[in-house]
Coordinates of C-alpha atoms in Angstrom, one line a residue:
M150 CA -10.4 44.7 -28.7
E151 CA -10.6 43.1 -25.3
V152 CA -14.1 42.4 -25.9
V153 CA -13.3 40.7 -29.2
H154 CA -10.7 38.7 -27.6
H155 CA -13.0 37.4 -24.8
L156 CA -15.7 36.7 -27.5
G157 CA -13.1 34.7 -29.6
I158 CA -12.1 32.6 -26.5
L159 CA -15.9 32.0 -25.9
L160 CA -16.4 30.8 -29.4
R161 CA -13.5 28.6 -29.3
Y162 CA -14.7 26.9 -26.1
L163 CA -18.2 26.5 -27.8
C164 CA -16.6 24.9 -30.7
Y165 CA -14.7 22.5 -28.4
F166 CA -18.0 21.7 -26.6
I167 CA -20.0 21.0 -30.0
L168 CA -17.0 18.8 -31.1
F169 CA -16.8 17.1 -27.6
V170 CA -20.4 15.8 -27.6
P171 CA -20.4 13.5 -30.6
V172 CA -17.0 12.3 -29.9
F173 CA -18.0 11.5 -26.3
V174 CA -21.1 9.7 -27.5
F175 CA -19.2 7.7 -30.1
L176 CA -16.6 6.5 -27.5
F177 CA -19.1 5.8 -25.0
L178 CA -21.0 3.6 -27.4
L179 CA -17.9 1.9 -28.6
G180 CA -16.9 1.2 -24.9
I181 CA -20.5 -0.4 -24.5
V182 CA -19.9 -2.7 -27.5
K183 CA -16.9 -3.9 -25.9
V184 CA -18.5 -4.5 -22.6
A185 CA -21.2 -6.4 -24.4
V186 CA -18.7 -8.7 -26.2
F187 CA -16.1 -9.1 -23.4
C188 CA -17.7 -8.7 -20.0
P189 CA -19.3 -12.1 -19.6
F190 CA -16.0 -13.9 -19.9
V191 CA -14.1 -11.2 -17.9
F192 CA -16.7 -11.3 -15.2
L193 CA -16.6 -15.2 -15.0
V194 CA -12.9 -15.2 -14.7
I195 CA -12.7 -12.7 -11.8
A196 CA -15.7 -13.8 -9.9
F197 CA -15.3 -17.6 -10.3
G198 CA -11.4 -17.3 -10.0
D199 CA -11.3 -15.4 -6.9
T200 CA -14.2 -17.3 -5.3
S201 CA -12.4 -20.5 -6.0
V202 CA -9.3 -19.3 -4.3
V203 CA -11.3 -18.2 -1.2
I204 CA -13.2 -21.3 -1.0
G205 CA -10.4 -23.6 -1.9
L206 CA -8.0 -22.2 0.8
W207 CA -10.8 -22.0 3.5
P208 CA -9.6 -25.4 5.1
V209 CA -6.2 -24.4 4.8
H210 CA -6.6 -21.0 6.4
L211 CA -8.6 -22.5 9.3
L212 CA -6.4 -25.5 10.2
W213 CA -3.1 -23.7 9.5
T214 CA -4.0 -20.5 11.6
S215 CA -5.3 -22.8 14.3
Y216 CA -1.9 -24.8 14.4
C217 CA 0.2 -21.6 14.3
I218 CA -1.8 -20.2 17.2
A219 CA -1.3 -23.4 19.2
K220 CA 2.5 -23.6 18.4
S221 CA 3.2 -19.8 18.9
K222 CA 5.0 -18.7 21.9
R223 CA 3.4 -15.1 21.6
F224 CA 0.3 -16.2 23.3
G225 CA -0.5 -17.7 26.7
P226 CA -2.6 -20.9 27.2
Y227 CA -5.9 -19.0 27.8
M228 CA -5.5 -16.5 24.9
K229 CA -4.8 -19.7 22.6
C230 CA -7.9 -21.3 23.6
L231 CA -9.9 -18.1 23.0
L232 CA -8.4 -17.5 19.7
I233 CA -8.7 -21.1 18.4
L234 CA -12.5 -21.2 19.5
T235 CA -13.3 -17.9 17.8
M236 CA -11.1 -18.6 14.7
P237 CA -14.0 -19.9 12.5
I238 CA -15.6 -16.5 12.9
P239 CA -13.0 -14.3 11.1
I240 CA -12.4 -17.0 8.5
A241 CA -16.0 -17.1 7.7
M242 CA -16.2 -13.4 7.4
W243 CA -13.1 -13.4 5.2
T244 CA -14.9 -15.9 3.0
V245 CA -18.0 -13.8 2.7
V246 CA -16.0 -10.6 2.2
G247 CA -13.8 -12.4 -0.5
V248 CA -16.8 -13.9 -2.4
V249 CA -18.7 -10.6 -2.4
G250 CA -15.6 -8.5 -3.1
S251 CA -14.8 -10.8 -6.1
V252 CA -18.3 -10.3 -7.6
I253 CA -18.0 -6.5 -7.2
M254 CA -14.6 -6.5 -8.6
G255 CA -15.8 -8.5 -11.5
I256 CA -18.7 -6.2 -12.1
F257 CA -16.3 -3.1 -12.0
Y258 CA -13.6 -4.4 -14.2
A259 CA -15.8 -5.9 -16.7
F260 CA -18.4 -3.2 -17.2
I261 CA -16.3 0.0 -16.4
W262 CA -12.7 -0.7 -17.4
P263 CA -13.4 -1.1 -21.1
V264 CA -15.2 2.3 -21.3
M265 CA -12.3 3.8 -19.4
E266 CA -9.6 2.3 -21.8
T267 CA -11.6 3.5 -24.7
F268 CA -11.5 7.2 -23.4
R269 CA -7.8 6.7 -22.3
A270 CA -7.0 5.8 -26.0
I271 CA -7.6 9.5 -27.0
S272 CA -4.5 10.5 -25.1
Q273 CA -2.0 8.7 -27.3
E274 CA 0.0 10.6 -29.7
G275 CA -0.8 10.7 -33.5
F276 CA -4.4 10.7 -35.0
I277 CA -4.0 7.1 -36.5
N278 CA -2.5 5.7 -33.4
K279 CA -5.5 7.3 -31.4
L280 CA -8.1 5.7 -33.9
V281 CA -6.5 2.2 -33.8
R282 CA -6.1 2.4 -29.9
C283 CA -9.9 3.3 -29.5
F284 CA -10.9 0.1 -31.2
T285 CA -8.1 -2.3 -29.5
D286 CA -7.9 -0.9 -26.0
G287 CA -10.1 -2.5 -23.6
T288 CA -10.5 -5.8 -25.5
W289 CA -8.1 -8.6 -25.1
S290 CA -6.1 -6.5 -22.6
I291 CA -8.9 -6.7 -20.1
V292 CA -8.9 -10.5 -20.5
W293 CA -5.4 -10.9 -19.6
G294 CA -5.9 -8.1 -16.8
A295 CA -8.7 -10.4 -15.4
C296 CA -6.2 -13.3 -15.2
T297 CA -3.6 -11.1 -13.7
I298 CA -6.2 -10.1 -11.0
V299 CA -6.9 -13.6 -10.0
R300 CA -3.3 -14.6 -9.9
D301 CA -2.4 -11.5 -7.7
F302 CA -5.2 -12.4 -5.3
A303 CA -4.1 -16.1 -5.3
D304 CA -0.6 -14.9 -4.4
F305 CA -1.8 -12.5 -1.7
S306 CA -4.1 -15.4 -0.2
F307 CA -1.4 -18.1 -0.2
H308 CA 2.1 -16.6 -0.2
S309 CA 1.4 -13.5 1.9
Y310 CA -0.9 -15.5 4.3
F311 CA 2.0 -18.1 5.1
S312 CA 4.4 -15.3 5.3
V313 CA 2.3 -13.9 8.2
M314 CA 2.0 -17.1 9.7
D315 CA 5.7 -17.8 9.6
E316 CA 6.3 -14.6 11.4
L317 CA 3.7 -15.7 14.0
L318 CA 5.7 -18.8 14.7
E319 CA 9.0 -17.0 15.1
A320 CA 9.7 -16.5 18.7
K321 CA 11.5 -13.5 20.2
G322 CA 13.5 -14.2 23.4
D323 CA 12.6 -10.9 25.1
E324 CA 9.0 -10.9 24.0
R325 CA 6.5 -11.5 26.9
P326 CA 3.5 -13.8 25.8
I327 CA 0.1 -12.3 25.4
E328 CA -2.2 -13.9 28.1
L329 CA -5.9 -13.5 28.6
K330 CA -7.0 -11.5 31.6
V331 CA -9.9 -13.7 32.6
L332 CA -11.0 -11.5 35.5
Q333 CA -11.2 -8.4 33.3
I334 CA -13.7 -10.2 30.9
P335 CA -16.9 -9.1 32.7
G336 CA -15.9 -5.6 32.9
C337 CA -15.1 -5.6 29.2
I338 CA -18.5 -7.0 28.3
L339 CA -20.1 -4.2 30.6
A340 CA -17.9 -1.6 28.8
A341 CA -18.9 -2.8 25.3
I342 CA -22.6 -2.8 26.3
L343 CA -22.6 0.8 27.5
G344 CA -20.4 1.9 24.7
V345 CA -23.0 0.5 22.0
V346 CA -25.9 2.1 24.1
V347 CA -24.3 5.5 24.3
D348 CA -22.2 6.0 21.1
V349 CA -24.6 4.5 18.5
P350 CA -27.4 7.3 19.0
M351 CA -24.8 10.0 19.7
I352 CA -22.8 9.2 16.5
T353 CA -25.9 8.8 14.5
L354 CA -27.0 12.3 15.5
I355 CA -23.7 13.6 14.6
V356 CA -23.7 12.0 11.2
I357 CA -27.2 13.1 10.4
Y358 CA -26.4 16.7 11.5
K359 CA -23.2 16.7 9.3
A360 CA -24.7 15.0 6.2
P361 CA -25.9 18.4 4.7
I362 CA -22.5 19.9 5.3
M363 CA -20.9 17.0 3.5
L364 CA -23.4 17.3 0.6
F365 CA -22.9 21.1 -0.2
K366 CA -19.0 21.1 0.6
G367 CA -18.6 18.1 -1.6
W368 CA -20.4 19.8 -4.5
Q369 CA -18.4 22.9 -4.0
R370 CA -15.2 20.9 -4.0
L371 CA -16.1 18.9 -7.2
L372 CA -17.1 22.2 -9.0
E373 CA -13.9 23.9 -7.9
D374 CA -11.8 20.8 -9.3
L375 CA -13.9 20.9 -12.5
I376 CA -13.0 24.5 -13.1
G377 CA -9.3 24.1 -12.1
R378 CA -8.8 20.7 -13.7
S379 CA -7.5 19.0 -10.6
G380 CA -8.5 16.2 -8.4
P381 CA -10.8 13.5 -10.2
F382 CA -10.8 15.9 -13.2
L383 CA -7.0 15.9 -13.6
E384 CA -6.8 13.3 -16.4
D385 CA -9.1 13.7 -19.5
V386 CA -10.2 10.1 -19.2
C387 CA -11.7 10.6 -15.9
V388 CA -13.7 13.9 -16.7
P389 CA -16.9 12.1 -17.8
F390 CA -17.0 9.9 -14.7
A391 CA -16.0 12.7 -12.5
G392 CA -18.9 14.7 -14.0
L393 CA -21.2 11.7 -13.2
L394 CA -19.8 11.8 -9.8
I395 CA -21.2 15.3 -9.3
L396 CA -24.7 14.0 -10.1
L397 CA -24.4 11.0 -8.0
W398 CA -22.9 12.8 -5.0
P399 CA -26.2 12.7 -2.9
F400 CA -25.9 8.9 -3.1
A401 CA -22.2 9.1 -1.9
V402 CA -23.2 11.2 1.2
L403 CA -26.1 8.7 1.7
L404 CA -23.6 5.9 1.8
A405 CA -21.2 7.8 4.0
V406 CA -24.0 8.3 6.4
L407 CA -24.7 4.5 6.5
A408 CA -21.2 3.8 6.8
G409 CA -20.9 6.3 9.9
I410 CA -23.9 4.7 11.5
I411 CA -22.5 1.1 11.1
S412 CA -19.0 2.3 12.4
S413 CA -20.7 3.6 15.6
F414 CA -21.1 0.0 16.7
G415 CA -17.5 -0.5 16.4
F416 CA -16.6 2.7 18.2
G417 CA -18.8 1.5 21.1
A418 CA -17.6 -2.0 21.2
Y419 CA -14.0 -0.9 21.3
A420 CA -14.6 0.2 24.8
A421 CA -14.0 -3.5 25.5
V422 CA -10.6 -3.3 24.0
V423 CA -9.7 -0.3 26.0
A424 CA -10.8 -1.8 29.2
Y425 CA -9.0 -4.9 28.6
Q426 CA -5.7 -3.1 27.6
E427 CA -5.7 -0.9 30.5
N428 CA -7.0 -3.6 32.9
S429 CA -9.6 -1.2 34.1
T430 CA -13.4 -1.1 33.6
K431 CA -13.4 2.6 34.5
K432 CA -11.1 3.3 31.6
G433 CA -13.4 1.6 29.3
L434 CA -16.4 3.7 30.5
L435 CA -14.3 6.9 30.2
Y436 CA -13.5 5.9 26.5
V437 CA -17.2 5.5 26.0
V438 CA -17.5 9.3 26.6
A439 CA -14.4 10.3 24.9
S440 CA -15.2 8.3 21.7
V441 CA -18.1 10.7 20.9
S442 CA -15.5 13.5 20.8
L443 CA -13.1 11.5 18.7
F444 CA -15.6 10.8 16.2
D445 CA -16.7 14.5 16.1
E446 CA -13.2 15.7 15.7
Y447 CA -12.6 13.1 12.9
T448 CA -15.4 14.5 11.0
N449 CA -14.6 18.0 11.5
D450 CA -11.3 17.4 10.1
F451 CA -12.6 15.5 7.0
L452 CA -15.1 18.3 6.3
Y453 CA -12.6 21.0 7.0
L454 CA -14.6 22.5 9.8
R455 CA -13.4 24.0 13.0
E456 CA -10.8 22.0 15.0
G457 CA -11.5 20.1 18.0
S458 CA -15.0 19.2 19.4
C459 CA -17.7 20.4 21.8
F460 CA -17.9 17.2 23.5
P461 CA -15.7 16.4 26.4
R462 CA -12.8 14.2 25.8
L463 CA -11.9 12.3 29.0
R464 CA -8.5 10.6 29.4
Y465 CA -8.8 7.0 29.2
R466 CA -5.1 5.9 28.6
D467 CA -2.4 5.7 31.3
T468 CA 0.2 3.6 29.5
V469 CA 2.6 5.1 27.1
D470 CA 4.8 3.3 24.8
A471 CA 8.2 4.0 26.5
S472 CA 10.3 2.1 23.9
L473 CA 13.0 4.4 22.5
P474 CA 14.7 4.1 19.3
L475 CA 18.5 3.4 19.1
L476 CA 18.8 6.6 17.0
P477 CA 18.0 10.1 18.1
V478 CA 14.8 11.2 16.4
K479 CA 14.3 14.4 18.2
G480 CA 13.5 17.0 15.5
L481 CA 13.6 14.5 12.9
H482 CA 10.1 15.2 11.6
E483 CA 11.0 18.9 11.6
R484 CA 14.1 18.2 9.5
L485 CA 11.8 16.3 7.1
E486 CA 9.4 19.0 6.9
S487 CA 12.1 21.5 6.4
V488 CA 13.7 19.5 3.6
H489 CA 10.4 18.9 1.8
S490 CA 9.5 22.6 2.0
K491 CA 12.4 23.4 -0.2
Q492 CA 10.8 21.5 -3.1
P493 CA 9.7 23.7 -6.0
P494 CA 6.0 23.4 -6.5
I495 CA 4.6 21.5 -9.5
R496 CA 3.8 24.0 -12.2
T497 CA 2.1 22.2 -14.9
A498 CA -0.6 19.5 -15.0
S499 CA 1.7 17.4 -17.2
Q500 CA 4.4 17.3 -14.5
K501 CA 1.7 16.4 -12.0
L502 CA 0.4 13.7 -14.1
K503 CA 3.8 12.2 -14.4
A504 CA 4.3 12.4 -10.8
L505 CA 1.1 10.6 -10.0
K506 CA 2.0 7.5 -11.9
A507 CA 2.6 5.0 -9.3
V508 CA 3.4 2.3 -11.8
L509 CA 6.6 4.4 -12.7
I510 CA 7.8 4.1 -9.1
W511 CA 6.9 0.3 -8.9
D512 CA 8.6 -0.4 -12.1
N513 CA 11.7 1.5 -11.2
F514 CA 11.9 -0.5 -7.9
F515 CA 11.9 -3.9 -9.7
E516 CA 14.3 -2.7 -12.3
A517 CA 16.6 -1.7 -9.3
C518 CA 16.2 -5.0 -7.8
E519 CA 17.0 -6.7 -11.0
L520 CA 20.3 -4.6 -11.7
A521 CA 21.3 -5.2 -8.1
G522 CA 20.9 -8.8 -8.3
E523 CA 23.0 -9.0 -11.6
E524 CA 25.6 -7.1 -9.9
L525 CA 25.6 -9.4 -6.9
L526 CA 25.7 -12.6 -9.3
R527 CA 28.8 -11.3 -10.8
D528 CA 30.5 -10.6 -7.4
G529 CA 29.6 -14.1 -6.2
A530 CA 27.4 -12.7 -3.5
I531 CA 24.4 -14.8 -4.4
E532 CA 24.5 -18.3 -5.9
I533 CA 22.5 -20.6 -8.0
V534 CA 21.1 -22.4 -4.7
D535 CA 19.6 -19.3 -3.7
L536 CA 17.8 -19.0 -7.1
E537 CA 16.5 -22.5 -6.6
A538 CA 15.4 -22.1 -3.1
W539 CA 13.2 -19.1 -4.4
K540 CA 10.8 -21.7 -5.8
H541 CA 10.0 -23.0 -2.3
S542 CA 9.6 -19.4 -1.0
K543 CA 12.1 -20.2 1.9
N544 CA 14.8 -18.0 1.0
K545 CA 14.8 -14.7 2.7
L546 CA 17.8 -13.5 0.8
F547 CA 15.7 -12.7 -2.2
I548 CA 12.3 -12.0 -0.8
I549 CA 13.8 -9.4 1.7
G550 CA 17.5 -9.1 1.2
L551 CA 17.4 -8.2 -2.3
P552 CA 14.8 -5.4 -2.0
A553 CA 16.6 -4.1 1.2
Y554 CA 19.9 -4.0 -0.7
A555 CA 18.2 -2.1 -3.6
F556 CA 16.5 0.3 -1.1
L557 CA 19.7 1.0 0.8
Q558 CA 21.6 1.7 -2.4
C559 CA 18.9 4.3 -3.4
F560 CA 19.2 5.8 0.1
L561 CA 23.0 6.2 0.0
H562 CA 22.9 7.5 -3.6
S563 CA 20.2 10.1 -2.6
I564 CA 22.2 11.3 0.4
K565 CA 25.4 11.7 -1.6
S566 CA 23.6 13.5 -4.4
G567 CA 22.1 15.9 -2.0
S568 CA 18.6 14.9 -3.1
P569 CA 15.7 16.1 -0.7
G570 CA 13.8 12.9 -1.5
F571 CA 14.9 9.6 -3.3
L572 CA 16.9 9.6 -6.4
M573 CA 16.0 6.5 -8.4
R574 CA 17.3 5.2 -11.6
D575 CA 17.3 7.3 -14.8
N576 CA 17.5 10.3 -12.4
V577 CA 13.8 10.1 -11.4
Q578 CA 13.4 11.9 -8.2
L579 CA 10.6 11.2 -5.6
T580 CA 9.9 13.8 -3.3
N581 CA 7.1 14.5 -0.7
I582 CA 5.4 17.0 -3.1
N583 CA 5.5 15.0 -6.4
R584 CA 4.9 11.5 -4.9
P585 CA 1.5 9.7 -5.7
E586 CA -1.4 10.5 -3.5
G587 CA -3.2 8.0 -1.5
R588 CA -3.0 6.3 2.1
V589 CA -0.9 3.5 0.8
F590 CA 2.0 5.9 -0.2
D591 CA 1.6 7.7 3.1
W592 CA 2.5 4.5 4.9
L593 CA 5.3 3.7 2.6
F594 CA 7.0 7.2 2.1
E595 CA 7.2 8.3 5.8
P596 CA 9.3 5.1 7.1
M597 CA 11.5 5.6 4.0
S598 CA 12.1 9.2 4.8
I599 CA 12.8 8.5 8.5
M600 CA 15.4 5.6 7.7
K601 CA 17.0 7.9 5.1
E602 CA 17.4 10.7 7.6
Q603 CA 18.8 8.4 10.2
I604 CA 21.3 7.1 7.8
R605 CA 22.4 10.7 6.9
S606 CA 22.7 11.7 10.6
L607 CA 25.2 8.9 11.1
N608 CA 27.8 10.2 8.6
L609 CA 28.9 6.8 7.6
Q610 CA 32.3 6.0 6.5
K611 CA 32.9 4.0 3.2
T612 CA 33.6 0.8 5.2
E613 CA 30.5 1.3 7.1
E614 CA 28.5 1.8 4.0
L615 CA 29.7 -1.5 2.6
Y616 CA 29.0 -3.3 5.9
L617 CA 25.5 -1.9 6.0
L618 CA 25.0 -3.3 2.4
K619 CA 26.1 -6.6 3.6
L620 CA 24.0 -6.6 6.5
A621 CA 20.9 -5.6 4.2
L622 CA 21.6 -8.6 2.0
Y623 CA 22.4 -11.4 4.3
S624 CA 21.0 -10.3 7.8
G625 CA 18.5 -12.7 9.2
D626 CA 19.8 -15.8 7.2
T627 CA 20.0 -18.6 10.0
Q628 CA 20.6 -21.4 7.6
R629 CA 24.0 -20.5 6.5
Q630 CA 26.8 -18.3 7.8
I631 CA 26.8 -16.3 4.6
V632 CA 27.7 -13.1 6.0
E633 CA 31.4 -13.6 5.6
A634 CA 31.0 -15.4 2.1
W635 CA 31.0 -11.9 0.2
E636 CA 34.0 -9.9 1.0
N637 CA 32.9 -6.5 -0.3
G638 CA 35.4 -4.5 1.9
G639 CA 32.8 -3.6 4.5
L640 CA 33.9 -3.7 8.2
P641 CA 31.7 -3.4 11.4
P642 CA 32.4 -0.3 13.5
N643 CA 34.4 -0.9 16.6
D644 CA 32.0 1.1 18.8
E645 CA 29.2 -1.3 19.9
I646 CA 26.5 1.5 20.2
R647 CA 27.2 2.6 16.7
R648 CA 27.1 -1.1 15.5
A649 CA 23.8 -1.6 17.2
Q650 CA 22.5 1.7 15.4
L651 CA 23.5 0.1 12.0
E652 CA 21.8 -3.2 12.9
G653 CA 18.6 -1.3 14.2
I654 CA 18.3 0.5 10.7
I655 CA 18.7 -2.8 8.9
R656 CA 16.0 -4.5 11.1
R657 CA 13.7 -1.8 10.4
L658 CA 14.5 -2.0 6.6
H659 CA 13.9 -5.7 6.6
G660 CA 10.6 -5.2 8.4
F661 CA 9.6 -2.7 5.8
C662 CA 10.6 -5.1 2.9
L663 CA 8.8 -7.9 4.5
T664 CA 5.6 -5.8 4.6
L665 CA 6.2 -4.7 0.9
S666 CA 6.5 -8.3 -0.1
R667 CA 3.2 -9.2 1.0
L668 CA 1.3 -6.7 -1.4
P669 CA -0.9 -8.3 -3.9
T670 CA 1.3 -7.6 -7.0
F671 CA 4.8 -8.0 -5.3
R672 CA 5.4 -11.8 -6.0
R673 CA 4.3 -11.7 -9.8
R674 CA 6.6 -8.8 -10.5
F675 CA 9.4 -10.3 -8.4
C676 CA 9.1 -13.5 -10.3
V677 CA 10.0 -11.7 -13.5
V678 CA 13.2 -10.3 -11.7
V679 CA 14.1 -13.9 -10.5
N680 CA 13.7 -15.2 -14.0
A681 CA 15.8 -12.5 -15.4
L682 CA 18.6 -13.4 -12.7
I683 CA 18.2 -17.0 -13.7
Q684 CA 19.0 -16.1 -17.3
E685 CA 22.0 -14.1 -16.2
A686 CA 23.2 -17.1 -14.2
K687 CA 22.9 -19.4 -17.1
Q688 CA 24.9 -17.1 -19.3
Q689 CA 27.5 -16.9 -16.5
S690 CA 27.6 -20.6 -16.0
S691 CA 27.9 -21.2 -19.7
G692 CA 30.7 -18.7 -20.0
Y693 CA 32.6 -20.5 -17.3
G694 CA 31.8 -24.0 -18.8
S695 CA 29.4 -25.0 -16.1
E696 CA 26.9 -27.7 -16.7
N697 CA 24.5 -26.7 -14.1
V698 CA 20.9 -26.6 -15.2
I699 CA 18.5 -24.1 -13.7
E700 CA 14.9 -24.4 -13.8
T701 CA 12.7 -21.3 -14.6
V702 CA 10.5 -20.0 -11.9
V703 CA 6.8 -20.6 -12.6

């Protein structure tokens, strides 16, 4: 009976394979037809749109960056001269990278995305729905998607750029200007030359030695993911392309080898930075030797080889950041790990697929901002003038304060509910286990967890929570003394140290939200939130008989 059972399973999978081949060929040819029809227009929109943004903003970036460096109090006179003289080099490199990247993005989106959307349509529910979506997905949607890519890139190149420059112009009273160490320049040049001479051949040999290991380990990992339906084979739409990745893996290894050889020049030249920072040519030369060990250890970790390196790692740093946080962080990471270890593992692939949807978290965040804004409008905490100021991108109350308010509400709600992660709207829970994978989410999730644990350790009273919410919304507004305009019942603590701890958390939260606001898609999505708040303000003003007219954000 067991033999018959295994034979039945084998026949079932054989039938699936026989049925899969014609379906795959049909969907692939259908995707190619969509590519032939729509790819020229989509490619032109992305390539020429992004290129026009890069070239059109080139004079603005050059002149305004030079002006901000000259007016900034964060640099000394010698450093300002050096930065202004060398400024055309990074601007020119950004232009080249932007133009080449826009062409590559146009090729990828125009030639590959229609095919992927065609395969993704088979995951829809219902046979009729699948059949219709196979023909409609990847057509006009990619045209609108191309326009969205250009808009997001324009927002990033314009609004995010000016946000960074505005921060450069903001002077801090206790900040020491960065000055150029003129006498250390010859030592930096010597360290950079020796670094390139030594590190380039050594790192090249390490890369060539480990290339076969990367080739076979990569094939092994891809085959294991194929059998276990994990990694790139997790979603059905990615299976054909992930299978193609197995065939093209040697080319990926070749590109990795080239990238490693090119990066060796950066590793060697970084010796000049070490010599300059440590004000010692000797430290730069010590880094030349230690960098080989660092690169060897990085590649060992990447390939899951033995830890450490056989090359010596000399100590090339003497200075250590002695700045201490206002809140105790001793054992904080251990507490985070102990909390996250209590998470139940993900059992099914469907649960993991749902957890890996980054758009779910992004949508939830903007919905939380919209609901928080409507609540603040009803309470009179924000006004019509704040909505109008958003059009000029000068109102930090919306770009920083409202997201910080929404984040803090989430932190407090998660702490009170005993959630090991973050409890968002509709009882969606984000933890260290089910969060999306990727380096970006590593950068975002860890500071959020630290801030949440610091707030938990303070054991805030109700009045302190309300005061913290007020700080999150209004802190940093130097144009108006608006902190006292909204009486929400929050009172600052009498203890100055505890008050400084609360203000330190809010400063970190504002910095986190400021970084978040510079992401390419943030402004487009946040404009939708502001438009919804404008409509809410219109309804409230009409309800009270107000004749104020509010323009919609464009």
